[in-house]
Amino acid sequence: MKIIEIKVLRGPNYWSIRRPKLIQMKLDLEEMEEKPTNIIPGFKEKLETILPTLYEHRCSEGVPGGFFARVIEGTWMGHVIEHVALELQTIAGMDTGFGRTRGARKKGEYFVVFDYMEEEAGVYAAKAAFRLVQSLIDGSEYNLEEDVQQLRELRENTRLGPSTGSLVDEAIKRGIPYIRLNKQSLVQLGYGIHQKRIRATIASTTSCIAVDIAGDKVETKNLLGAAEIPVPKGRVIYSYETAQDAIDSVGFPFVLKPIDGNHGKGATTNINSLEQGEKALEAARKYGRNVICEKYITGYDFRVLVINYKFICAALRTPAAVTGDGEHTIQWLIDEINTDPRRGYGHEKVLTQIKVDDFTQKMLDDKEYSLETIPAKDELVLLKPTANLSTGGTSTDVTDEVHPVNIFLAERIAKIIGLDICGIDIMASDLKTPLFENGGAVLEVNAAPGFRMHVEPSEGIARNVAEPVIDMLYPKGTNGRIPIIAVTGTNGKTTTSRLIAHICKTAGYKVGFTTSDGVYIQNQMMMKGDCTGPKSAEFVLKDPTVDFAVLECARGGILKNGLAFAHCDIAIVTNVTADHIGLGGIDTLEQMAKVKAVLPETVFKHGFSILNADDDLVYDMRKNLDCNVALFSMDENNKRIKNHCNKGGMAAVYENGYVTIMKGSWKIRIEKVTDIPITYGGKATHNIMNTLPSILAAYLFKNIKVEDIRLALQTFVPSISQTPGRLNLFQFRNFKFLVDFAHNPAGLTLLCDFVNKLDSNYKIGIISGTGDRRDDDIREIGRISAKNFDEIIIRQDKNMRGRTPDEIVNLLVEGINESKTKDIPIKIIHKEREAIIYAYKNVKPGAIITIMCDVIPDALDFIKQLKEEEDAEVN
């Protein structure tokens, strides 16, 4: 067996709309295609021994043990690897359960698809599952624990932390989209102009000055002290020489910690001797040059959380510790605590396992203990200097016990520092009594306070502290979204996307849109090239100036990574024809239609899918949709249109020379086709087709007026700037030059239909093929050309994609010869520029030269240069 490729799907995709995060692994079983599980001696027993928890997998049987039943009766290794990959992730603390295994076109090849929680862990699980199954077949050793531990580490290294994760989860509940901006904790909530950012629990609304103040313990203490907030007495130590004065001023016991430290790093508490102080000072200066010396306040460690300057909750924090039983060593007691099922690796469970580190060793050394010491019965042995949950500490919710005076104090502290998300560390005997009475003190004020202790306390009520943060960022009734119109289909996507963007711009929106030639933000090209995949769409959604997105979504991006968005407001499917068949596991038109159907299946329930009623495969997509459906057709008498409108549905049709909106039985004529420049007076039939879904999509947004749509149609001119590579017609002195991106048989047919309507006595076609298309698709380009052109120039210097130029040229010639009804001059000139020059120098007066271009800017720039040179000669 071998792995052919692994793809990571990050959004709605061919396999699932509701499970966007999928690993797609293509396998070649090779000789194992002939060896299902039931003919491999002992395979089921070995698999059950190493992964007994696979018993819970129901598989198609629908009952526990269902998967093992399939193994007994005989199933193929791709199916086994799917289940093993899921189970490995589950054992490593990532709850997954969706999987599919389907045969590819070639015998013995399979697509193995399963969900993941963390991308890197998902890819690793695919490879680990393959290794495990291969080891069972070969009878070789396999280290399960090693792979599971690696998966845990990948999970912890790549997942959002519990605080950021809780905010993202709450946003999802509210229907607010998010984009992860890096591999750490920087996250964008919302799209376009409505976006807000969070990093851990710092929000884009959080004051930079407040964060800076909170990070300076001396500045914080000075501000709070000046406001009569109880804080410990303290001095700053700038050097070893000033340490003694600070200690003398503060007195024993005291605390040393770096001024700009966090999470307890470098902090030592309850120092009672100069010897301890020297060690503590050395530890603190590892994390900061300047160190603060404070009076040690006795009591319990509390964290109070204030969000948007309102008290939310409080927790009692206890450092990691063991209680002696008079019989066992400290190491044994630690190991025993770690058996608690609530404790796990990293943040996978409510509590974190206690690890022995330098801080632990230092605390034991201070007591002249070692890990082999047997503490007395009921003796509490602290193992960490701070009460962080991430180091094994525990938390107890005490929200309901906090005295109103202390609530007032906490909210006032947040205002004094200026933190809208504020964690306040208090040392006191309790919070039931005002701090002014029990002698408690505020130790620190924290920007980016951890939420885990509140969301998952060891004891007490869990508090949804993410909710008030999201309410602060997005008040009720807002969701951070901008309108999204998504466009797909075989042909017409780019022109449709550009026209919709132009209409929206005319209506006053700041539009970001993606096309096959680039990404545009408010008509400025930001990225050049084929930008119809999810990365380009995400680029638009991340732009803070955009308030409307129009996204062209091609099949390649959907198959490779899925969509960049989970939902859109309107989806348009222009058509489905035979292009890219045989690529990416898509071998039939029906499968291609399923790829294109991903877009309408993501439309919000209140949104609209706009479908081509003249295309059977597109029209049939309506059956699986949970949204409104609108139709378009070149024939107002199309029965599908009539039935739909008779039921009160919306449609766009071409009737009596107009592009018209059908609203039930009512007609709203938008514009006469002869007044729409991109239709060339109605000659460009395919651009009439492209106009229909465009006007319908715009009309469905209630705040885009018919007048705006009409004006946009009149000002959308076929040109290099507005429609590059789409019917760009250059009028030379004695002939015309037409440039178009037509790259498949359906597109070329429509292009030739337009060319035949132009005034010309001789038609020259400069054609080419694309190497990764099927042989007959390339031949069909030749057949269509032979029926429509008087002379053909074949050029082939781009898009080889696995073939030689001669292979593609020969297929084109075969198609020409099959279809021609007269002798057609054929010239083979491989380089595009040389082919253009040849046609230019040998053209007959009154002719039209039509070129199918691959790299649009190159062809347009060169032809534009020829036109400018001719104009200069005339002048």
PDB file of C-alpha atoms in Angstrom, residues 47 51 54 57 67 79-89 125 128-130 132-133:
ATOM      1  CA  LEU A  47      -6.547  -4.975  15.511  1.00  0.00           C
ATOM      2  CA  LEU A  51      -7.270  -0.789  19.629  1.00  0.00           C
ATOM      3  CA  LEU A  54     -12.804   0.382  18.135  1.00  0.00           C
ATOM      4  CA  HIS A  57     -17.495   2.192  16.234  1.00  0.00           C
ATOM      5  CA  PHE A  67     -17.095  -2.072  12.594  1.00  0.00           C
ATOM      6  CA  HIS A  79     -12.039   1.497   5.354  1.00  0.00           C
ATOM      7  CA  VAL A  80      -9.926   0.144   8.221  1.00  0.00           C
ATOM      8  CA  ILE A  81      -7.484   3.076   8.024  1.00  0.00           C
ATOM      9  CA  GLU A  82     -10.424   5.507   8.155  1.00  0.00           C
ATOM     10  CA  HIS A  83     -11.641   4.048  11.465  1.00  0.00           C
ATOM     11  CA  VAL A  84      -8.144   3.762  12.937  1.00  0.00           C
ATOM     12  CA  ALA A  85      -7.405   7.428  12.134  1.00  0.00           C
ATOM     13  CA  LEU A  86     -10.589   8.476  13.905  1.00  0.00           C
ATOM     14  CA  GLU A  87      -9.853   6.339  16.956  1.00  0.00           C
ATOM     15  CA  LEU A  88      -6.255   7.518  17.300  1.00  0.00           C
ATOM     16  CA  GLN A  89      -7.502  11.109  17.485  1.00  0.00           C
ATOM     17  CA  ALA A 125      -3.383  10.654  12.312  1.00  0.00           C
ATOM     18  CA  ALA A 128      -0.100   6.979  11.814  1.00  0.00           C
ATOM     19  CA  ALA A 129      -3.222   4.979  10.901  1.00  0.00           C
ATOM     20  CA  PHE A 130      -1.541   3.882   7.687  1.00  0.00           C
ATOM     21  CA  LEU A 132      -0.524   0.917  12.224  1.00  0.00           C
ATOM     22  CA  VAL A 133      -2.532  -1.039   9.652  1.00  0.00           C
TER      23      VAL A 133
END
